[in-house]
XYZ file of C-alpha atoms in Angstrom:
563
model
C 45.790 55.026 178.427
C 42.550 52.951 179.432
C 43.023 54.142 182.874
C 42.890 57.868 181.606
C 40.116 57.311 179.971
C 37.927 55.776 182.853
C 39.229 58.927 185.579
C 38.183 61.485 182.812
C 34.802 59.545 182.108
C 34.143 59.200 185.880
C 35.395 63.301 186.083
C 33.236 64.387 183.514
C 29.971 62.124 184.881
C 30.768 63.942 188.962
C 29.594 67.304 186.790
C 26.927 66.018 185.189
C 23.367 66.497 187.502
C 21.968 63.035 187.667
C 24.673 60.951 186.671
C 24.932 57.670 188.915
C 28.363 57.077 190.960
C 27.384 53.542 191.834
C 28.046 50.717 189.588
C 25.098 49.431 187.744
C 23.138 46.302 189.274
C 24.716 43.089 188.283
C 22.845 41.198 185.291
C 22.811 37.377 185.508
C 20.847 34.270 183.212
C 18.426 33.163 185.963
C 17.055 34.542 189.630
C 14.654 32.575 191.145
C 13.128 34.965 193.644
C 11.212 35.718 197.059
C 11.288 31.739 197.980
C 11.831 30.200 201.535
C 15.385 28.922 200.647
C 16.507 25.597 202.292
C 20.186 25.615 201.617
C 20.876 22.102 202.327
C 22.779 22.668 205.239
C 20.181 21.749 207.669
C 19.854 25.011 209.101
C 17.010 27.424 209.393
C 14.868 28.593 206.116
C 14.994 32.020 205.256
C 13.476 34.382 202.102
C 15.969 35.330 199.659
C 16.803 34.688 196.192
C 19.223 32.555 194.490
C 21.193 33.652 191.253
C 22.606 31.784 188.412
C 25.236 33.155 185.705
C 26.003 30.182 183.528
C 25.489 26.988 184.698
C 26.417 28.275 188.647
C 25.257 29.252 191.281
C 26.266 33.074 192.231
C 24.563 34.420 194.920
C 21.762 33.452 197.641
C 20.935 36.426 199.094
C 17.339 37.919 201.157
C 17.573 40.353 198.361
C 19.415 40.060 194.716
C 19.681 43.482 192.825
C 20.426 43.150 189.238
C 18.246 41.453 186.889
C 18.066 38.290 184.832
C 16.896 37.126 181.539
C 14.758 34.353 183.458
C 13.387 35.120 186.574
C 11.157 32.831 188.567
C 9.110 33.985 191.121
C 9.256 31.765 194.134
C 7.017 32.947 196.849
C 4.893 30.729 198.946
C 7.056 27.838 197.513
C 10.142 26.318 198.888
C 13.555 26.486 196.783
C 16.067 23.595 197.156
C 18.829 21.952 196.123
C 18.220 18.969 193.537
C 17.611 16.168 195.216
C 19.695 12.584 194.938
C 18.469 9.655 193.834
C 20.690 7.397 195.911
C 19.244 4.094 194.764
C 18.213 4.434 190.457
C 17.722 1.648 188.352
C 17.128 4.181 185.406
C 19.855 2.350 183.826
C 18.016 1.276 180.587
C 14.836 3.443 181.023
C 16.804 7.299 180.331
C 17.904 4.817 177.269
C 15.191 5.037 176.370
C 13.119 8.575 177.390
C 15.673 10.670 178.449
C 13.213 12.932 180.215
C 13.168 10.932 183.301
C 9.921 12.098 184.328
C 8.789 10.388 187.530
C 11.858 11.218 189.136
C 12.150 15.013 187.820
C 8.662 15.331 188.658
C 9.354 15.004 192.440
C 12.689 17.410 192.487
C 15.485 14.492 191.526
C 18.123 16.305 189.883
C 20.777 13.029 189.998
C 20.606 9.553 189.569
C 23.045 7.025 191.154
C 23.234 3.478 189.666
C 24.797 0.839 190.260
C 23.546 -1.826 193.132
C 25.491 -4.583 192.259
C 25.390 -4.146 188.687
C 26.496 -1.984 186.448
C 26.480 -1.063 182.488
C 30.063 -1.624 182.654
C 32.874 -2.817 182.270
C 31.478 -5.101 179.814
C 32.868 -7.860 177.629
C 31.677 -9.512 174.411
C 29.730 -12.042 176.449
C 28.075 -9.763 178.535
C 27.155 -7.460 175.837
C 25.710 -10.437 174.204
C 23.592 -11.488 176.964
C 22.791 -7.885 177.364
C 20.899 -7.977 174.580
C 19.561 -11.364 174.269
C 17.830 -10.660 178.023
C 16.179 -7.429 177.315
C 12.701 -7.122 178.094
C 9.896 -3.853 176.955
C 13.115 -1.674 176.603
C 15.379 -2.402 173.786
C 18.479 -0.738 172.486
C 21.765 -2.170 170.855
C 24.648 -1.828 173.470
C 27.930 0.205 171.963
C 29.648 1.117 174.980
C 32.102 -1.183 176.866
C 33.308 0.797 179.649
C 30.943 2.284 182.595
C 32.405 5.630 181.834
C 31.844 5.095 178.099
C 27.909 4.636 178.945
C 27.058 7.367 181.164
C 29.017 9.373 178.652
C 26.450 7.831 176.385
C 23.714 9.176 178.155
C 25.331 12.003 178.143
C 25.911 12.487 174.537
C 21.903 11.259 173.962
C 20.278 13.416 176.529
C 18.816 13.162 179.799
C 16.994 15.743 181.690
C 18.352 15.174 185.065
C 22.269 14.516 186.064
C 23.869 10.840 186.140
C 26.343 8.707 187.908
C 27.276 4.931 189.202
C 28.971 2.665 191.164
C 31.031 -0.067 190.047
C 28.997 -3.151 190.232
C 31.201 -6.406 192.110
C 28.584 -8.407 189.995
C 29.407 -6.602 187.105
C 33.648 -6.991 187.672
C 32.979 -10.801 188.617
C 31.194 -11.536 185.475
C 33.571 -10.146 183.263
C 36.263 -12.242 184.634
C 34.450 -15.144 185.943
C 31.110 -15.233 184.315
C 28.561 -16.303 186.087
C 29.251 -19.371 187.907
C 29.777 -20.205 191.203
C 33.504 -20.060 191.764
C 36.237 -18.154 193.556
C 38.367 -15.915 191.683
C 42.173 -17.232 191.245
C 44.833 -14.854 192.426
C 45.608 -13.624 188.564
C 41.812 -13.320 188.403
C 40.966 -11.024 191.371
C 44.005 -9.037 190.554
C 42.358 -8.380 187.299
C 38.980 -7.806 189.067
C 40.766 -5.152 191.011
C 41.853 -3.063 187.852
C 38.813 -3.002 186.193
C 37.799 -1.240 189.732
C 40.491 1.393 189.387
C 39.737 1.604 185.831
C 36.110 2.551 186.630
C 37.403 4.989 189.348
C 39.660 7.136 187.242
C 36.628 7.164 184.587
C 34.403 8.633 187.151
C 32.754 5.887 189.503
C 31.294 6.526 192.562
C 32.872 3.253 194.468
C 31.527 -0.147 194.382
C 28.589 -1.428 194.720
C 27.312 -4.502 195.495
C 24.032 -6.779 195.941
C 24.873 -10.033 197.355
C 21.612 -11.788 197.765
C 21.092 -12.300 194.026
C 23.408 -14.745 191.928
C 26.068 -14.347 190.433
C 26.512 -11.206 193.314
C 26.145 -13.904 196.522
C 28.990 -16.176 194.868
C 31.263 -13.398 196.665
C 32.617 -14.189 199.602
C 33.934 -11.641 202.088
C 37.791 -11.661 201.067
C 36.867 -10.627 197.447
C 34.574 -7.950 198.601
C 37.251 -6.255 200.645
C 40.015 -6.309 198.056
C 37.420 -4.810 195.813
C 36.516 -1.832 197.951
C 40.534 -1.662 199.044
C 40.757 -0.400 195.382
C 37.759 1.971 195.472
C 38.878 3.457 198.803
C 42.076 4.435 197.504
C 40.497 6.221 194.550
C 38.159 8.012 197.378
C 35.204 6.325 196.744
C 32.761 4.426 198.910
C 31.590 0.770 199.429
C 27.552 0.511 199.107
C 25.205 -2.553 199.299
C 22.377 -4.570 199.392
C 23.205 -6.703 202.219
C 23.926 -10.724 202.090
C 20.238 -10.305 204.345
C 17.764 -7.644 205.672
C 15.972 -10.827 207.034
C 17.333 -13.545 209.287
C 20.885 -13.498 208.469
C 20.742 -9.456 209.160
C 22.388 -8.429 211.887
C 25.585 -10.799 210.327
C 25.254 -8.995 207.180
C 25.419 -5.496 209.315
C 28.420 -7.149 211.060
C 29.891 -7.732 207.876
C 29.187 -4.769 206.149
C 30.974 -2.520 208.928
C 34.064 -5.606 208.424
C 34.433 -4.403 204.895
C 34.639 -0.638 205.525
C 36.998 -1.322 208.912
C 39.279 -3.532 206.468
C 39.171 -1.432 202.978
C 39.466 2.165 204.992
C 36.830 3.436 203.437
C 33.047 4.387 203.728
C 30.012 2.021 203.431
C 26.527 2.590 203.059
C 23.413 0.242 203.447
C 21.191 0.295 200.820
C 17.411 0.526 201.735
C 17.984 -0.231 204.787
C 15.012 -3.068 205.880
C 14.257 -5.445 208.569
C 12.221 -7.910 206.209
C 10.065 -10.528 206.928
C 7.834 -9.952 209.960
C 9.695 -12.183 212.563
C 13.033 -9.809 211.763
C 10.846 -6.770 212.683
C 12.159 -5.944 216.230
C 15.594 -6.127 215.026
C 15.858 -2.828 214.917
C 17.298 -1.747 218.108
C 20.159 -3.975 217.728
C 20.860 -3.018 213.279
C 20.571 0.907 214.758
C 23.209 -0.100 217.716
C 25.806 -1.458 215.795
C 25.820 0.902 213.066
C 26.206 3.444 215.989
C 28.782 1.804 217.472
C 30.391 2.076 214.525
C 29.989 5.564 213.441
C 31.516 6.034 217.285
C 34.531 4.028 216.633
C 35.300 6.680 213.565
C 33.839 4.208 210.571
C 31.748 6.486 207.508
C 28.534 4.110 207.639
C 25.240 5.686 206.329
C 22.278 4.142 205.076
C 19.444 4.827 202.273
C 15.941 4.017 202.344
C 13.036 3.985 200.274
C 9.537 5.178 202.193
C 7.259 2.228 201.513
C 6.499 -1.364 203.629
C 7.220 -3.113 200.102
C 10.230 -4.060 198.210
C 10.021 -5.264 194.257
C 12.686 -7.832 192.760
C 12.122 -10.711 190.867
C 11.244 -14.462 191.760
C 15.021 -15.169 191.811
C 14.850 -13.751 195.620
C 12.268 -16.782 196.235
C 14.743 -19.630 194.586
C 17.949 -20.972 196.500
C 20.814 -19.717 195.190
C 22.491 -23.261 193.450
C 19.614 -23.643 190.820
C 20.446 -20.311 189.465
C 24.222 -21.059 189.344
C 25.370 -20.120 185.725
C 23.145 -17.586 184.785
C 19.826 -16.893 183.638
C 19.057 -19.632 180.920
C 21.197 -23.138 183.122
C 18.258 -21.332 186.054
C 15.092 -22.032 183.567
C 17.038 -25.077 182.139
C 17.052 -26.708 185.549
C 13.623 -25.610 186.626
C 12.428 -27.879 183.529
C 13.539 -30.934 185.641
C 11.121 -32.292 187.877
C 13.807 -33.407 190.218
C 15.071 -30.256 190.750
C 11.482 -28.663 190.835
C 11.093 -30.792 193.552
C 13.701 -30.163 195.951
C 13.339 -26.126 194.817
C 9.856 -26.380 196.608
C 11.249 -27.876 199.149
C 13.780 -25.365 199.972
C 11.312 -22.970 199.392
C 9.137 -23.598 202.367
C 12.443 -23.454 204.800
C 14.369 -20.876 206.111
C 16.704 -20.128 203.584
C 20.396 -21.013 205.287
C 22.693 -19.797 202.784
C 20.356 -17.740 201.064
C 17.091 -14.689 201.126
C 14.408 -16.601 201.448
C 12.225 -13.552 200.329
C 9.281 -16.146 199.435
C 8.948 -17.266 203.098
C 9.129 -13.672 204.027
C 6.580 -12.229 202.604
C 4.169 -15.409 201.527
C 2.191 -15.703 198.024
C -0.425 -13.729 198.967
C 1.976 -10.759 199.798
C 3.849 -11.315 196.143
C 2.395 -9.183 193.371
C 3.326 -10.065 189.979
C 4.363 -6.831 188.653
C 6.764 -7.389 185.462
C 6.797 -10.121 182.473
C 8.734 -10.275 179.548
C 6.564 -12.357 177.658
C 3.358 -10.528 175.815
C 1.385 -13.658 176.373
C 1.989 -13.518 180.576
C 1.605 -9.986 180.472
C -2.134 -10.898 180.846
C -1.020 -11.733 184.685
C 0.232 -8.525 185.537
C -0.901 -7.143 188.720
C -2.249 -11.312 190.091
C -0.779 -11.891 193.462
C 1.411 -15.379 193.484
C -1.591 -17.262 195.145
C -4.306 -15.883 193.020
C -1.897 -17.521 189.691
C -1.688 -20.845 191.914
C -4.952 -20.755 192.156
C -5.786 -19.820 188.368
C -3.397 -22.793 187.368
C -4.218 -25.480 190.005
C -0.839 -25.880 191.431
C 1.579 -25.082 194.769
C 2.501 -21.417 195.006
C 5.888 -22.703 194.858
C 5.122 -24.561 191.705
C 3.557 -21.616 190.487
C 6.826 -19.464 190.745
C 8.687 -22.023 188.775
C 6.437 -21.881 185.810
C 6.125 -18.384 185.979
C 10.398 -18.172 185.541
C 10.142 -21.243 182.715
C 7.022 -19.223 180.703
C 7.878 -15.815 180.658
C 12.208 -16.439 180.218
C 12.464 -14.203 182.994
C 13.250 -13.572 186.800
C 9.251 -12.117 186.973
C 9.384 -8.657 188.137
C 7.662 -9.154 191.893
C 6.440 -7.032 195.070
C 6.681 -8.463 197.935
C 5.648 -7.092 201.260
C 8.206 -7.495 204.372
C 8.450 -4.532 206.660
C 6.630 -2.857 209.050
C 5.568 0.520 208.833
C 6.439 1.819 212.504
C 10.095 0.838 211.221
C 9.966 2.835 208.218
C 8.688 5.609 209.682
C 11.851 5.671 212.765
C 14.089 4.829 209.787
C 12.775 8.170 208.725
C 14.595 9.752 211.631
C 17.774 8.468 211.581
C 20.299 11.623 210.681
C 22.595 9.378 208.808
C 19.733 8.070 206.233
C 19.402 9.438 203.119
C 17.105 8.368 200.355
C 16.541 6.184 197.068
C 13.989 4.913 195.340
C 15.119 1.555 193.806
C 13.163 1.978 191.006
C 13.385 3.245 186.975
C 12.190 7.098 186.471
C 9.681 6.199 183.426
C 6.249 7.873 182.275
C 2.997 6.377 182.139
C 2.863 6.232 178.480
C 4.553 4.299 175.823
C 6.852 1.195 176.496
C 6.688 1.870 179.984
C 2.489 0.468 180.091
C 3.766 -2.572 178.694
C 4.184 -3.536 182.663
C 3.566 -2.292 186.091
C 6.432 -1.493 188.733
C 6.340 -0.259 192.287
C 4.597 2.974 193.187
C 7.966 4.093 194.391
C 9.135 4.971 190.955
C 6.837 7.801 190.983
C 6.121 8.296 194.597
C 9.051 7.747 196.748
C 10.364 11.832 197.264
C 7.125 13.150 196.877
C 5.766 10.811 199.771
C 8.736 11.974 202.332
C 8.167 15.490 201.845
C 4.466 14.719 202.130
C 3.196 12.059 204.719
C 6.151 11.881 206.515
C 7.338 15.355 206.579
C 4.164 17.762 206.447
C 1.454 15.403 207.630
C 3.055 13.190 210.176
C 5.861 15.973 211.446
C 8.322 13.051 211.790
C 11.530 15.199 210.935
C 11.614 19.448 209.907
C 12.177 19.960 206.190
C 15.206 21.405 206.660
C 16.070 18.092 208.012
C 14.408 16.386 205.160
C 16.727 18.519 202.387
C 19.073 18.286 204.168
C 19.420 14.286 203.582
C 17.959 14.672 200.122
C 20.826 16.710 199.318
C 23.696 17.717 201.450
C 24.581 14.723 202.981
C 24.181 12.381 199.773
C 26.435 14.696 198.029
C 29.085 14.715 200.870
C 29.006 10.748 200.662
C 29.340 10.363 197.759
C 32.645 12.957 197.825
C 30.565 15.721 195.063
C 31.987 18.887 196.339
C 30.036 21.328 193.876
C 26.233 19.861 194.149
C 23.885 19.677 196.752
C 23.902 23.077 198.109
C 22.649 26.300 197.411
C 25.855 27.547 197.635
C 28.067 30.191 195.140
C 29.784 28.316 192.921
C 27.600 25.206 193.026
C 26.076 23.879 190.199
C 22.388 25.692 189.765
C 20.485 22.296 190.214
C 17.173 23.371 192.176
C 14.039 21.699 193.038
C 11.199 23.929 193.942
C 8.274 23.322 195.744
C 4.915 23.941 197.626
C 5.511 22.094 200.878
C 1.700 22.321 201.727
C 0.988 20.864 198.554
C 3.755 17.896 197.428
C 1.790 14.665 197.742
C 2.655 10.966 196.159
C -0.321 9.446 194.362
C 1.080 6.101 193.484
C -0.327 3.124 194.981
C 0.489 -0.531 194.358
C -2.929 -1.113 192.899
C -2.133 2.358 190.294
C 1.358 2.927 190.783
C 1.678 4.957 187.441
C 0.380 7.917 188.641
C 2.770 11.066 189.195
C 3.287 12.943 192.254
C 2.110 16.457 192.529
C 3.562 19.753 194.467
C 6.859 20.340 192.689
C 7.077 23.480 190.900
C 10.109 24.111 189.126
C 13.221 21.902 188.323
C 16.379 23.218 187.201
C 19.113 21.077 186.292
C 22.503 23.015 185.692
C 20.431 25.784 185.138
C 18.404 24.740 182.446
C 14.198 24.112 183.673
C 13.084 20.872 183.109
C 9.792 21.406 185.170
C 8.252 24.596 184.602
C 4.964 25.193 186.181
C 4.850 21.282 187.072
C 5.361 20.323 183.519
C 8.429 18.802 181.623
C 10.225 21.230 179.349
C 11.567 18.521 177.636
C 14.884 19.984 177.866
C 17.708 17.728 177.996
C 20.813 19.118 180.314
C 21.634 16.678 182.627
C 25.789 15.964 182.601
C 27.812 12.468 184.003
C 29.022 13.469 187.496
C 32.044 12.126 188.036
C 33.180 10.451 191.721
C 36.140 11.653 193.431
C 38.815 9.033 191.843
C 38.043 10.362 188.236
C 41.371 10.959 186.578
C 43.964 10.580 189.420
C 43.092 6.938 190.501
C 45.475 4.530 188.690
């Protein structure tokens, strides 16, 4: 009957003068149009449009009929894929402003977490201490389960899209605590299902960040029958390296020995040669990942784009006086004794451990985060300007600053060369993270200072490296902010401006995106970046935050069919 209908419609419209015999042009939600569209394939750019129904992708095309309720006019500007945050720490700071504004403000449309530690699994104990070590940010912790808090997020709000690894700090705490010991055969087995747990919830793979206690307690075995769970589930093994310094080329070796033995991939994270007698290791990190990309092995790399790195004063201790956690560390550094043979230690190559103090020196240490108000006052001091203030050794100095202030002392310390960052740059299997919170510089977050690579590291790619210094084409450049991340990481419907991809897009002025953060003002937001949409929803229009909330937990490639 319906059918009848339509033919005696369609008869009745043929004898009408005027009537149209073409279907009408599609309608859809969104069309961002006339924009230089980098896919994130790599390949050439070319003018189109890009339409979104729903939360998809439907069409990129150099012409989109139809119209749209929303339509964003793109020319001169450069339309993109999201890009991925590789490396986030905005584990506590989307807690607490969901907006996640240095990071949206530069394009980043997903945040990975998870080097080493994670906000799950979590027991009593570690919920405890949790709390009890919280610094500026504060909130009470009600999830146990990594899936449980990203669903959290979730649930509360965050403008751009979020997943993590599996920390092997995180798994080793929860059965071990944090001493150092080696897990018992009933104790690694239950290491291994709080793994696969985390991979059927959505997990990425494991990650891992073994110069930092209780993280270094693992030893090699452990870290391979961690990953040996994650590859099954199809995820990947990623970490900050036993050493980027003088151990580095054995902690490439390993590395590579834990994919080869798990079966799965492995990625470096910010990928360094630290400490300025490591420098012209290069040639010989960049040969044996090679070698092992040619013998079949998945190993990529991540990098932030600065000569700095920022940790805490832990990386300048030996790794025994922090055995047990937080509070035995400041207990021990009470003892003169132990003071003593610290400071020792300290001005020797560390054999066992990342001597980060020798490697950069206490005039190349800023003091960048206290949890104390009253040391707040010494925010921004390099480590030899507060030996100086307080009449003692620099490496006396570091120990009062960890006994004081009840904390590891957020610290910058510069170790790497800039001629190496910028053929890091290069490398087609390097993709990008900035190892830093996405904050604002308002609120809780000018209680302390942080690395200009929280709100510069994207920004300063597409800008210095990309447009001024013409080190890689921006093709290039999306293509390992976006693409190849995603791939990694096994997402199959995000990073691409693709039909039936999720509509996350990042657009741009490519003569205009500049970083402004430096280490003396690193709270200063980039500029350039347009328009932000994250499942199809703006959360920068016209450069500023929409304060929309959209972003979703992106599940890894084990989640419900890894047990």
């Amino acid at each position: 009957m319906i059918r009848s209908v339509r033919v005696a419609l369609l008869a009745t419209c043929l004898m009408l003068p005027g009537c149209a015999t073409t279907p009408p042009a599609a309608s859809y939600d969104v069309i961002v149009r006339n924009g230089t569209i980098y896919d994130g394939g790599g390949g050439a750019p070319f003018t189109g449009d890009v339409a979104i129904r729903g939360d998809k992708i439907v069409r990129v095309a150099p012409r989109v009929p139809g119209t749209a309720a929303t339509e964003i006019d793109a020319r001169g500007l450069a339309v993109a894929p999201g890009f991925i945050n590789m490396l986030s720490w905005s584990t506590e700071s989307l807690i607490q402003d969901g907006r996640g504004q240095s990071d949206i403000r530069q394009g980043v449309t997903l945040e990975v977490m998870g080097e080493g530690w994670s906000m799950g699994p979590l027991n009593p104990e570690m919920k405890r201490l949790l709390v009890e070590r919280q610094d500026d940010i504060k909130f009470p912790v009600t999830w146990t389960s990594l899936g449980d808090y990203l669903g959290h997020l979730e649930r509360k709000g965050v403008s751009p899209n979020v997943a993590s690894f599996v920390g092997a700090a995180t798994v080793r705490i929860h059965e071990l605590g944090e001493r150092d010991i080696d897990p018992t055969p009933a104790q690694l087995g239950r290491m291994r299902m709080l793994v696969r747990q985390a991979m059927n919830e959505g997990a990425m793979g494991v990650g891992s960040s073994l110069i930092y206690a209780p993280g270094s307690f693992a030893e090699t075995e452990e870290l391979v029958a961690l990953t040996t769970e994650s590859a099954r589930c199809g995820g990947m093994y990623i970490s900050h390296m036993r050493s980027e310094g003088d151990r580095l080329l054995e902690a490439v070796d390993e590395l590579i020995e834990i994919a080869r033995r798990s079966g799965g991939p492995a990625e470096i994270y910010h990928l360094k040669m630290a400490g300025r007698g490591n420098w012209d290791k290069y040639p010989q990190v960049i040969a044996r990942i090679e070698a092992a990309r040619a013998q079949g092995l998945r190993i990529t790399t991540d990098m932030y784009t600065y000569t700095a790195g920022a940790t805490g004063l832990d990386a300048a201790m030996p790794l025994w006086v922090q055995d047990g956690g937080l509070e035995k560390w400041i207990e021990r550094l009470k003892d003169p004794a132990v003071r003593a043979r610290v400071a020792a230690e300290m001005k020797q190559p560390g054999k066992d451990w990342e001597n980060l103090y020798l490697g950069a020196g206490p005039d190349k240490m800023i003091l960048a985060g206290f949890k104390n108000e009253a040391m707040k006052q010494y925010t921004g001091k390099t480590l030899a300007q507060m030996a100086q203030l307080w009449g003692k050794s620099p490496e006396e100095t570091a120990m009062e600053l960890v006994v004081r202030d009840g904390s590891r002392v957020g610290t910058v310390y510069f170790l790497m060369s800039e001629d190496n960052v910028r053929r890091q740059v290069q490398l087609p299997w390097m993709s990008f993270g900035s190892d830093a919170e996405s904050r604002a510089p308002e609120g809780v977050f000018l209680k302390s200072s942080t690395h200009p690579r929280a709100y510069g590291n994207f920004s300063r790619l597409l800008g210095r490296y990309v447009r001024d210094e013409k080190l890689l084409p921006l093709q290039e450049a999306v293509r390992r902010l976006t693409s190849f991340p995603a791939g990694n990481l096994g997402i199959k419907d995000r990073g691409s401006l693709k039909a039936g991809y999720h509509a996350d897009l990042a657009i741009f002025d490519p003569a205009t995106i500049s970083d402004h953060a430096t280490f003396e003002t690193p709270q200063r937001y980039a500029t350039g970046m347009r328009h932000v949409l994250v499942n199809a929803v703006p959360v920068l229009r016209d450069g500023e935050h929409t304060g929309a909330t959209p972003g979703r937990f992106v599940r890894g490639p084990g989640w419900n069919r890894c047990r």
